Short mmCIF file of N, CA and C in Angstrom, two decimals:
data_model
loop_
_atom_site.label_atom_id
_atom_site.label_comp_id
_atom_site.label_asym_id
_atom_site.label_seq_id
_atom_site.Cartn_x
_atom_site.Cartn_y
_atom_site.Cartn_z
N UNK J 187 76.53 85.50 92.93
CA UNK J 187 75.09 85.41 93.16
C UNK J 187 74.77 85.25 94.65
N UNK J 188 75.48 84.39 95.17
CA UNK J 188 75.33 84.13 96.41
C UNK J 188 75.77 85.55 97.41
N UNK J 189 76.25 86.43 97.04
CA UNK J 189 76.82 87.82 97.60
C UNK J 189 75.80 88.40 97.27
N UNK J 190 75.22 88.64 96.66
CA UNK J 190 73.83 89.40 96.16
C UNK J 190 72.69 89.00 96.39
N UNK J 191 72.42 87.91 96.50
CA UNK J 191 71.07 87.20 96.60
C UNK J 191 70.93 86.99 98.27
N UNK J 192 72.26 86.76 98.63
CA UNK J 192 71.92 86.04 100.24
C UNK J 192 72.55 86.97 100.91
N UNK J 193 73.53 87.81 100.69
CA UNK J 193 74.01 88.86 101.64
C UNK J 193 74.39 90.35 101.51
N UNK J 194 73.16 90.49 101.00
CA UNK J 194 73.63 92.07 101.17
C UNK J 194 74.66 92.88 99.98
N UNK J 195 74.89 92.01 98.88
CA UNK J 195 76.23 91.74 97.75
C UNK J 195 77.68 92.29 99.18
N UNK J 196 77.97 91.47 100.14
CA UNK J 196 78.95 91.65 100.89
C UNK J 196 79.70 90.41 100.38
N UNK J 197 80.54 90.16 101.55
CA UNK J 197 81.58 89.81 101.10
C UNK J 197 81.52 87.78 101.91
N UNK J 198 81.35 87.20 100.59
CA UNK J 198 81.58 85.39 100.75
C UNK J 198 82.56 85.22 100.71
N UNK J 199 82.51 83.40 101.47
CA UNK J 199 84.01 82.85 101.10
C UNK J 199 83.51 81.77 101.11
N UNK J 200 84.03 81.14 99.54
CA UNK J 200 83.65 79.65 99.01
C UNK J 200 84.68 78.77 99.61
N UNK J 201 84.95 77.87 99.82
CA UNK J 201 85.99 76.82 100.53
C UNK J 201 85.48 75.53 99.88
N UNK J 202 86.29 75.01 98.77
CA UNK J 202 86.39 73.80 97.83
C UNK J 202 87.37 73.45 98.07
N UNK J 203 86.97 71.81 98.01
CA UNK J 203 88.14 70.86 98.59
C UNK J 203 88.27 70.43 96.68
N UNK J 204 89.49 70.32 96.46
CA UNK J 204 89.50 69.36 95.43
C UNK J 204 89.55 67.94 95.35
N UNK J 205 89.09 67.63 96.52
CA UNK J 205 89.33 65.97 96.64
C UNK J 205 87.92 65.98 96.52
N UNK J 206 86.96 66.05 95.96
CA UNK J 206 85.54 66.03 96.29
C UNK J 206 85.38 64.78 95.65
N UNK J 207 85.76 64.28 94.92
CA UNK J 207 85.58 62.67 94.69
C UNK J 207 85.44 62.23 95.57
N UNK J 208 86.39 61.63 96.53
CA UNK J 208 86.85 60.68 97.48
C UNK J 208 85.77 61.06 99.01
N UNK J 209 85.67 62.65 99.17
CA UNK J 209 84.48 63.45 99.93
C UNK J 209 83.05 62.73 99.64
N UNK J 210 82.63 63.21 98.39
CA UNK J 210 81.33 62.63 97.82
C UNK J 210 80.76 61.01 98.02
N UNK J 211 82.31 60.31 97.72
CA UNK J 211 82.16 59.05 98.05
C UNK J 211 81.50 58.19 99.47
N UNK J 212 82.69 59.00 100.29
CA UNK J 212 81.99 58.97 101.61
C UNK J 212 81.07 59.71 102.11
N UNK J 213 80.15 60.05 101.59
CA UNK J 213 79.11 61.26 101.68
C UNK J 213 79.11 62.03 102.89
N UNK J 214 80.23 62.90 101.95
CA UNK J 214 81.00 64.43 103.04
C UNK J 214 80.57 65.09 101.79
N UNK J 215 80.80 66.75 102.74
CA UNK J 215 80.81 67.62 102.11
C UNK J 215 81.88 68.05 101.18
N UNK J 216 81.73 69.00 100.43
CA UNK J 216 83.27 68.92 99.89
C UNK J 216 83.24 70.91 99.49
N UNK J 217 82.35 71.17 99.96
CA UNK J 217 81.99 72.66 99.73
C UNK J 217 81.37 73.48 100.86
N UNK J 218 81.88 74.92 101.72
CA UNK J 218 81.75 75.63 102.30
C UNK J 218 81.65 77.00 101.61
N UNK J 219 80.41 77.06 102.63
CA UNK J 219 80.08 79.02 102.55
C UNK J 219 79.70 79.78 103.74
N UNK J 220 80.49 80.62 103.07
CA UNK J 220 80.97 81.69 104.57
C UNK J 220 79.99 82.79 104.54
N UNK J 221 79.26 83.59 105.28
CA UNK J 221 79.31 85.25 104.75
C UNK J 221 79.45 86.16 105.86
N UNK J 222 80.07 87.49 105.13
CA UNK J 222 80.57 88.06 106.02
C UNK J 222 80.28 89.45 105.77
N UNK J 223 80.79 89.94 106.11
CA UNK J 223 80.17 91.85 106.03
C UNK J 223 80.93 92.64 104.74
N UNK J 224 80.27 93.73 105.15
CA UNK J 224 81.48 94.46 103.87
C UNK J 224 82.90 94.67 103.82
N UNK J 225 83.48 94.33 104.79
CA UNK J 225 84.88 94.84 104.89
C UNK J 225 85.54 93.37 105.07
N UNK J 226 84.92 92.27 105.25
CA UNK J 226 85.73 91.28 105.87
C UNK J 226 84.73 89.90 105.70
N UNK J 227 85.35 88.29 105.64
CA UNK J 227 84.88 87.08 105.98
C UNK J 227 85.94 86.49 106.17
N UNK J 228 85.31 85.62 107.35
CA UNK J 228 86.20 84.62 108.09
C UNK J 228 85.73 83.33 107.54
N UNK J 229 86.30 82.88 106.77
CA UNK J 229 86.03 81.52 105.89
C UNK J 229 85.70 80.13 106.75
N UNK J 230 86.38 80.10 107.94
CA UNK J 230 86.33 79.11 109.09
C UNK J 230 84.87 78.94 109.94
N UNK J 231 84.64 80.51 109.39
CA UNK J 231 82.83 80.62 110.57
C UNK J 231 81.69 80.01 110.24
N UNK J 232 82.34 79.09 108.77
CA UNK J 232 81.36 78.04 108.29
C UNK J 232 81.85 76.68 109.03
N UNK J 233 81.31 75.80 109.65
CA UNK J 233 81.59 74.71 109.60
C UNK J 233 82.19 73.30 108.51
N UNK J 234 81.54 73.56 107.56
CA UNK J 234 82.20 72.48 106.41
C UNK J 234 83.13 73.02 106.25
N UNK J 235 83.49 74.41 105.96
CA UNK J 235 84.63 74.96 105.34
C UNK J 235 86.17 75.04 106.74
N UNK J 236 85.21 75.18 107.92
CA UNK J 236 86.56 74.81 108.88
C UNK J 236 86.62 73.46 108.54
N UNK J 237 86.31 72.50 108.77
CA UNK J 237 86.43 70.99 108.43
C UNK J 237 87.50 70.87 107.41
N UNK J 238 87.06 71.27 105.92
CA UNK J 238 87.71 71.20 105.23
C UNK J 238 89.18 71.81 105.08
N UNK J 239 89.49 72.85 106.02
CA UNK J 239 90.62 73.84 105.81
C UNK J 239 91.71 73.29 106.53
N UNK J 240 90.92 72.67 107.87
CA UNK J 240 91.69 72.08 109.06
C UNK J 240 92.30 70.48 108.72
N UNK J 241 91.68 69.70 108.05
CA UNK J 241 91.68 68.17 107.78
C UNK J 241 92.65 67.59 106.39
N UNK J 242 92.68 68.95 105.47
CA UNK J 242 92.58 67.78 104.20
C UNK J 242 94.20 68.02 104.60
N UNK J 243 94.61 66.69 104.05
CA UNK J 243 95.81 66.56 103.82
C UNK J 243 96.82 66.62 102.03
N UNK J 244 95.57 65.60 101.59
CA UNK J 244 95.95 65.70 99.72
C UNK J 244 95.16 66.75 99.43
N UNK J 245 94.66 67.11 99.26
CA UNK J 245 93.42 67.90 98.98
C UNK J 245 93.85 69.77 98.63
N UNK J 246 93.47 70.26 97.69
CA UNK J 246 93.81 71.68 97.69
C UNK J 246 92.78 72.18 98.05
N UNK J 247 92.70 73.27 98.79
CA UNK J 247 90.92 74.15 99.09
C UNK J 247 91.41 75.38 98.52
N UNK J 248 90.58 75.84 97.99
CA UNK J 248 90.84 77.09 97.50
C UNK J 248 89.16 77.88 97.88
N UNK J 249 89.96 79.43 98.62
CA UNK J 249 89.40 80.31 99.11
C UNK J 249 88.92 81.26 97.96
N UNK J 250 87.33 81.54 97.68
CA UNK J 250 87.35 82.63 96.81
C UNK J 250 86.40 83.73 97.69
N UNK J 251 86.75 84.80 97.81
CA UNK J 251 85.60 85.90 98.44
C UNK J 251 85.52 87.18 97.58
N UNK J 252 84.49 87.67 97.30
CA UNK J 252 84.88 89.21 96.75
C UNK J 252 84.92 90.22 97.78
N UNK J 253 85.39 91.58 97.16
CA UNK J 253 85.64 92.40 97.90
C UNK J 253 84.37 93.48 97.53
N UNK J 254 84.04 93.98 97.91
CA UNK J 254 82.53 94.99 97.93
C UNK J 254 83.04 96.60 97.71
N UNK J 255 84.80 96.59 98.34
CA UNK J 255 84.92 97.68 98.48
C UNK J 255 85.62 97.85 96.65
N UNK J 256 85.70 96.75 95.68
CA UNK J 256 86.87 96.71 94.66
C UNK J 256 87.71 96.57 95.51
N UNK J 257 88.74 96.45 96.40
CA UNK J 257 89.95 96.49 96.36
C UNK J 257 90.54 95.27 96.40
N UNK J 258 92.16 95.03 96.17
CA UNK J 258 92.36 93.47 96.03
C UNK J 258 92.66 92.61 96.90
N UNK J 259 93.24 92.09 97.62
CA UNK J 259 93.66 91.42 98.86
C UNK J 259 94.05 92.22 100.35
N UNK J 260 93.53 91.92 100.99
CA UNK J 260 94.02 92.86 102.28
C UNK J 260 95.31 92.22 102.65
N UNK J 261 95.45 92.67 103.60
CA UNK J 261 96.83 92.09 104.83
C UNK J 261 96.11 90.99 105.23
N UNK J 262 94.79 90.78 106.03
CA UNK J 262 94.37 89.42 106.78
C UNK J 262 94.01 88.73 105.54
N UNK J 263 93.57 88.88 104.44
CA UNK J 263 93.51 88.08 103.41
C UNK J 263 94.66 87.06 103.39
N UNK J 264 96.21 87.86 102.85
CA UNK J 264 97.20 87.38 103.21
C UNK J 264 97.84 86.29 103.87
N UNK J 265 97.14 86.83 105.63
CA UNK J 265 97.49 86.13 106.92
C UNK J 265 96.59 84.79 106.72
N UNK J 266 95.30 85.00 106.37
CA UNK J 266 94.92 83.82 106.10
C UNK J 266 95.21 82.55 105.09
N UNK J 267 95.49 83.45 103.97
CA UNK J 267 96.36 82.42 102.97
C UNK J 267 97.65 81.70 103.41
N UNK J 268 98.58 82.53 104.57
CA UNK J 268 99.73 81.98 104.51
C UNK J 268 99.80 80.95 106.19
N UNK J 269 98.49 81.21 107.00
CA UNK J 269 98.53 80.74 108.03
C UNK J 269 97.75 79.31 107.89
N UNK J 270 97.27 79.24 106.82
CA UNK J 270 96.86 77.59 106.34
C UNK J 270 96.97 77.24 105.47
N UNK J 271 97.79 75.90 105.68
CA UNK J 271 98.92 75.30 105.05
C UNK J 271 98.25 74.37 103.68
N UNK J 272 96.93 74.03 103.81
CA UNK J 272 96.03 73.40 102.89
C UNK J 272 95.74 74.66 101.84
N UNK J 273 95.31 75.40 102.20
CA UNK J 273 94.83 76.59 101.16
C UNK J 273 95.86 76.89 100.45
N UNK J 274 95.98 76.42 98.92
CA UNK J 274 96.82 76.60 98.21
C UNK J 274 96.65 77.56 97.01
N UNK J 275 95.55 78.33 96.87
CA UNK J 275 95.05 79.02 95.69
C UNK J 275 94.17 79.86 96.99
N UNK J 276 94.06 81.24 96.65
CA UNK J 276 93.40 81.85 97.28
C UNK J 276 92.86 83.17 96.01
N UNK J 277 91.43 83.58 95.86
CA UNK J 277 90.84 84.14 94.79
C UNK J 277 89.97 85.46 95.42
N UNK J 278 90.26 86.41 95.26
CA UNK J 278 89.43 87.34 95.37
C UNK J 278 88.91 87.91 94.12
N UNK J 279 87.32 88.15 94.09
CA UNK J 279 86.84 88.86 92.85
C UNK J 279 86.48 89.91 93.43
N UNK J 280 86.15 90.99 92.76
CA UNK J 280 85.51 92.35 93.47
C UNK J 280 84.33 92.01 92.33
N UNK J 281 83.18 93.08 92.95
CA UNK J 281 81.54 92.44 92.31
C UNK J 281 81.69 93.22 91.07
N UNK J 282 82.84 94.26 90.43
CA UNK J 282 82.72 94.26 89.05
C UNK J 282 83.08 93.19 87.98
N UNK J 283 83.64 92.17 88.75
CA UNK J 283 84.39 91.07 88.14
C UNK J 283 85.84 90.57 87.83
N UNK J 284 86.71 91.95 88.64
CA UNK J 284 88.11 91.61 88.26
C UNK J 284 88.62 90.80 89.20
N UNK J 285 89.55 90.14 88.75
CA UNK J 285 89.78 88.88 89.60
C UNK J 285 91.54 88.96 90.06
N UNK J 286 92.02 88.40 91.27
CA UNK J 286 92.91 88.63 91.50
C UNK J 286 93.26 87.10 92.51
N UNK J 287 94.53 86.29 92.08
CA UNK J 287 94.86 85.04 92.95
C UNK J 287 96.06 84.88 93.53
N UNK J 288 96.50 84.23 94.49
CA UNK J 288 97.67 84.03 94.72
C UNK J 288 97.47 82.35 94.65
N UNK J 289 98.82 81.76 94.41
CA UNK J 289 99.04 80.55 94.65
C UNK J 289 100.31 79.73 94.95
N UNK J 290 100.44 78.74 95.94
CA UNK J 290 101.50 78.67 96.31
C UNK J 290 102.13 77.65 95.69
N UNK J 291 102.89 78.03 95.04
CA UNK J 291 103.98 76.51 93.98
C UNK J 291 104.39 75.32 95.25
N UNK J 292 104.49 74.41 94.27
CA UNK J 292 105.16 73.30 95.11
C UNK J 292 106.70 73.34 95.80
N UNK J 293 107.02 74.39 95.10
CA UNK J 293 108.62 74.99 96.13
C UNK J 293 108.36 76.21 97.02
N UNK J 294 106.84 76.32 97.29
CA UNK J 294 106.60 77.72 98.29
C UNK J 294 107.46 77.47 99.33
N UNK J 295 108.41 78.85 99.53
CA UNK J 295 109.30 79.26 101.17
C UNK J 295 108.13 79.91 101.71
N UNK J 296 107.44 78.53 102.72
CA UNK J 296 107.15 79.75 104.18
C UNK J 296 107.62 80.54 104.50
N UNK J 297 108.76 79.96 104.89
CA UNK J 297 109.61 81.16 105.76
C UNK J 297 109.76 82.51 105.39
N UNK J 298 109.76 82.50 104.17
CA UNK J 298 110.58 83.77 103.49
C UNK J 298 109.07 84.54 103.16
N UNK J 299 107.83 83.40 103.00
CA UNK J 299 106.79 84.30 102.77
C UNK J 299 106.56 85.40 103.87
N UNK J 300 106.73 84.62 105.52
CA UNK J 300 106.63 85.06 106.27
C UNK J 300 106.98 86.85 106.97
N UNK J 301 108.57 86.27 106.07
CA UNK J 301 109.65 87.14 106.71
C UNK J 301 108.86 88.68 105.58
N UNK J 302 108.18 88.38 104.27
CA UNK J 302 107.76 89.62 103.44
C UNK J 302 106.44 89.73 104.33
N UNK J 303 105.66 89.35 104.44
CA UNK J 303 104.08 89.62 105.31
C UNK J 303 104.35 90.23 106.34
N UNK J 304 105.61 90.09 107.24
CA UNK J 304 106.05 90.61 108.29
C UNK J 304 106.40 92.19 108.22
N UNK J 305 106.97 92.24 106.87
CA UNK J 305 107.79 93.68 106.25
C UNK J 305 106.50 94.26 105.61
N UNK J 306 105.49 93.72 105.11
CA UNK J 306 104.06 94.40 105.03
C UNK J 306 103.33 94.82 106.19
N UNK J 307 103.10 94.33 107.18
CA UNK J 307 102.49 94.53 108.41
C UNK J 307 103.11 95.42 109.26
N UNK J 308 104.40 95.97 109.13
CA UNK J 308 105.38 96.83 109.71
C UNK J 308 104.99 98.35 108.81
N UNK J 309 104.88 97.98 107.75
CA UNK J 309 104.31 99.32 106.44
C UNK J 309 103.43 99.99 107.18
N UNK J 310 102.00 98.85 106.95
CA UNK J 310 101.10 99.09 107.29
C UNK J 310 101.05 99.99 108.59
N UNK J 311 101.32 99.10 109.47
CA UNK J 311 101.23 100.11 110.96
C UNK J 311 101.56 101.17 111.18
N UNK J 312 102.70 101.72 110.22
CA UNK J 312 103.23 103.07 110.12
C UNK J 312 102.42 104.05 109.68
N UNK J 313 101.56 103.06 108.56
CA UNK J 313 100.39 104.05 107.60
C UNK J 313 100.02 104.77 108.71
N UNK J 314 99.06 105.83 107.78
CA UNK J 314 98.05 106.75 108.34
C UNK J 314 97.01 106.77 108.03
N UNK J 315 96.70 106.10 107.09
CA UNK J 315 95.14 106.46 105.78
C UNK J 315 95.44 105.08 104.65
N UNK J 316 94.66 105.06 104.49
CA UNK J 316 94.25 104.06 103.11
C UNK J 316 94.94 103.60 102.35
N UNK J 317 95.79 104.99 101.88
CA UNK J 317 96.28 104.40 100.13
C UNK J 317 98.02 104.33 101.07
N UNK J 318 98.12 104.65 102.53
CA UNK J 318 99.20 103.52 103.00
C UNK J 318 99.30 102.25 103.21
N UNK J 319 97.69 102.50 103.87
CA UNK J 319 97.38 100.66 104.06
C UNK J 319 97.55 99.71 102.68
N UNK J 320 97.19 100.06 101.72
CA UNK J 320 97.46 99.77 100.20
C UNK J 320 98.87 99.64 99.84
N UNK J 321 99.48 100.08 99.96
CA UNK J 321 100.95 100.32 99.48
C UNK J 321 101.28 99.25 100.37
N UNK J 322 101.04 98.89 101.47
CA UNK J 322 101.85 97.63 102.21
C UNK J 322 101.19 96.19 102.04
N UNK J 323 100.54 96.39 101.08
CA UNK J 323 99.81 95.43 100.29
C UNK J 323 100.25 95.06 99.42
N UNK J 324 100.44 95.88 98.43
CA UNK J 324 101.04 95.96 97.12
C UNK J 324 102.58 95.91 97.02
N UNK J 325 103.09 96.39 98.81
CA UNK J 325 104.70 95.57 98.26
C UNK J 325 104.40 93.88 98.61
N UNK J 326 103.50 93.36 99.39
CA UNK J 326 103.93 91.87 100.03
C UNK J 326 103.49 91.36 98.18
N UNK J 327 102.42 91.91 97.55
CA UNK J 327 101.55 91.23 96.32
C UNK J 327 102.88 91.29 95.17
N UNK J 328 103.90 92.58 95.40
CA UNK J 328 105.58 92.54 94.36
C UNK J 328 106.19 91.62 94.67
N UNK J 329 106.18 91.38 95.81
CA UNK J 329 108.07 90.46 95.65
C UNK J 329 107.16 89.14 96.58
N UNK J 330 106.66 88.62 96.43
CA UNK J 330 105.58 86.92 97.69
C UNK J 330 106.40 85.90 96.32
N UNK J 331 106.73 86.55 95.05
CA UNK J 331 107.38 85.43 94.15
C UNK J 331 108.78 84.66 94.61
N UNK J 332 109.28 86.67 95.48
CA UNK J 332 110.29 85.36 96.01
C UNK J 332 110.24 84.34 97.62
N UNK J 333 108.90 84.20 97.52
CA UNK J 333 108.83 83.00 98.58
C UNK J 333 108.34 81.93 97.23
N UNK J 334 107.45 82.07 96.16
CA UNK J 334 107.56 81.04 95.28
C UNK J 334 106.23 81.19 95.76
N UNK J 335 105.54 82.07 95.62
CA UNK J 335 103.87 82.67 95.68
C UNK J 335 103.51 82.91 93.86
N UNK J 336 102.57 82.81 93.31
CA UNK J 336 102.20 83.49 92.47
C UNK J 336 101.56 84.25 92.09
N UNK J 337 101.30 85.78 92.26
CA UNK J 337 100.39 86.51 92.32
C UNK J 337 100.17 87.30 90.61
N UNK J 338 98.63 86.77 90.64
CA UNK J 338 97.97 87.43 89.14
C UNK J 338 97.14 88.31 89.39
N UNK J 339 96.89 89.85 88.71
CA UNK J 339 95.22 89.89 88.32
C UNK J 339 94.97 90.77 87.39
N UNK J 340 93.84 89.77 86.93
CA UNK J 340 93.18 90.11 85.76
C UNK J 340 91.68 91.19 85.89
#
């Protein structure tokens, strides 16, 4: 609603802390919104939601944005999931409703996530067109299990 009503149906990013108890208590925020264009949002260009991304320590935030174009996670999607260490669930919907998450188990390998995002971003650059840029997507979204990622979509 908020993609439709307030921007253009482009592309949001919700940023929920799950500690919002302990938030609420001390009357903080515990919820950020981002918006961003059709191709892209930077979840941080909200203030509560940098707060929240940068600070929590117990706390899970989970990123949800849709995609405008349908498609499912980009590469910076990715980079953003794996470059902050709080964001443990990351959700993209596209505005027909299919939904697609990653999440990082309590035995997530950085490292090894790294070392596959790295071998995606090498794809990519080689691409020429689209459905390459896709394909170096769709290998990091095959094998991110073996960093101990979980990738669904429904």
């Amino acid at each position: 609603m908020i993609s439709k009503n307030d921007n253009d149906s482009n592309e949001v990013a919700l940023t929920y802390s799950l500690d919002y108890r302990n938030l609420l208590a001390e009357g903080k925020e515990f919820m950020g919104v981002a918006l961003g264009d059709e191709h892209s949002v930077d979840p941080c260009m909200n203030t509560v939601a940098y707060h929240l991304i940068t600070t929590s320590i117990q706390c899970v935030v989970i990123v949800l944005h849709n995609h405008p174009s349908l498609s499912k996670f980009s590469l910076e999607d990715v980079k953003f999931f794996l470059s902050n260490g709080t964001v443990k669930m990351m959700v993209v919907i596209t505005n027909l409703g299919n939904i697609s998450y990653l999440v990082k188990k309590e035995n997530y390998n950085r490292k090894k996530a790294i070392e596959i995002f790295n071998n995606a971003v090498s794809m990519h650059n080689k691409g020429s067109n689209i459905r390459d840029y896709q394909k170096a997507v769709s290998h990091f979204l095959s094998i991110c299990h073996e960093a101990n990622i979980v990738y669904e979509d429904r």
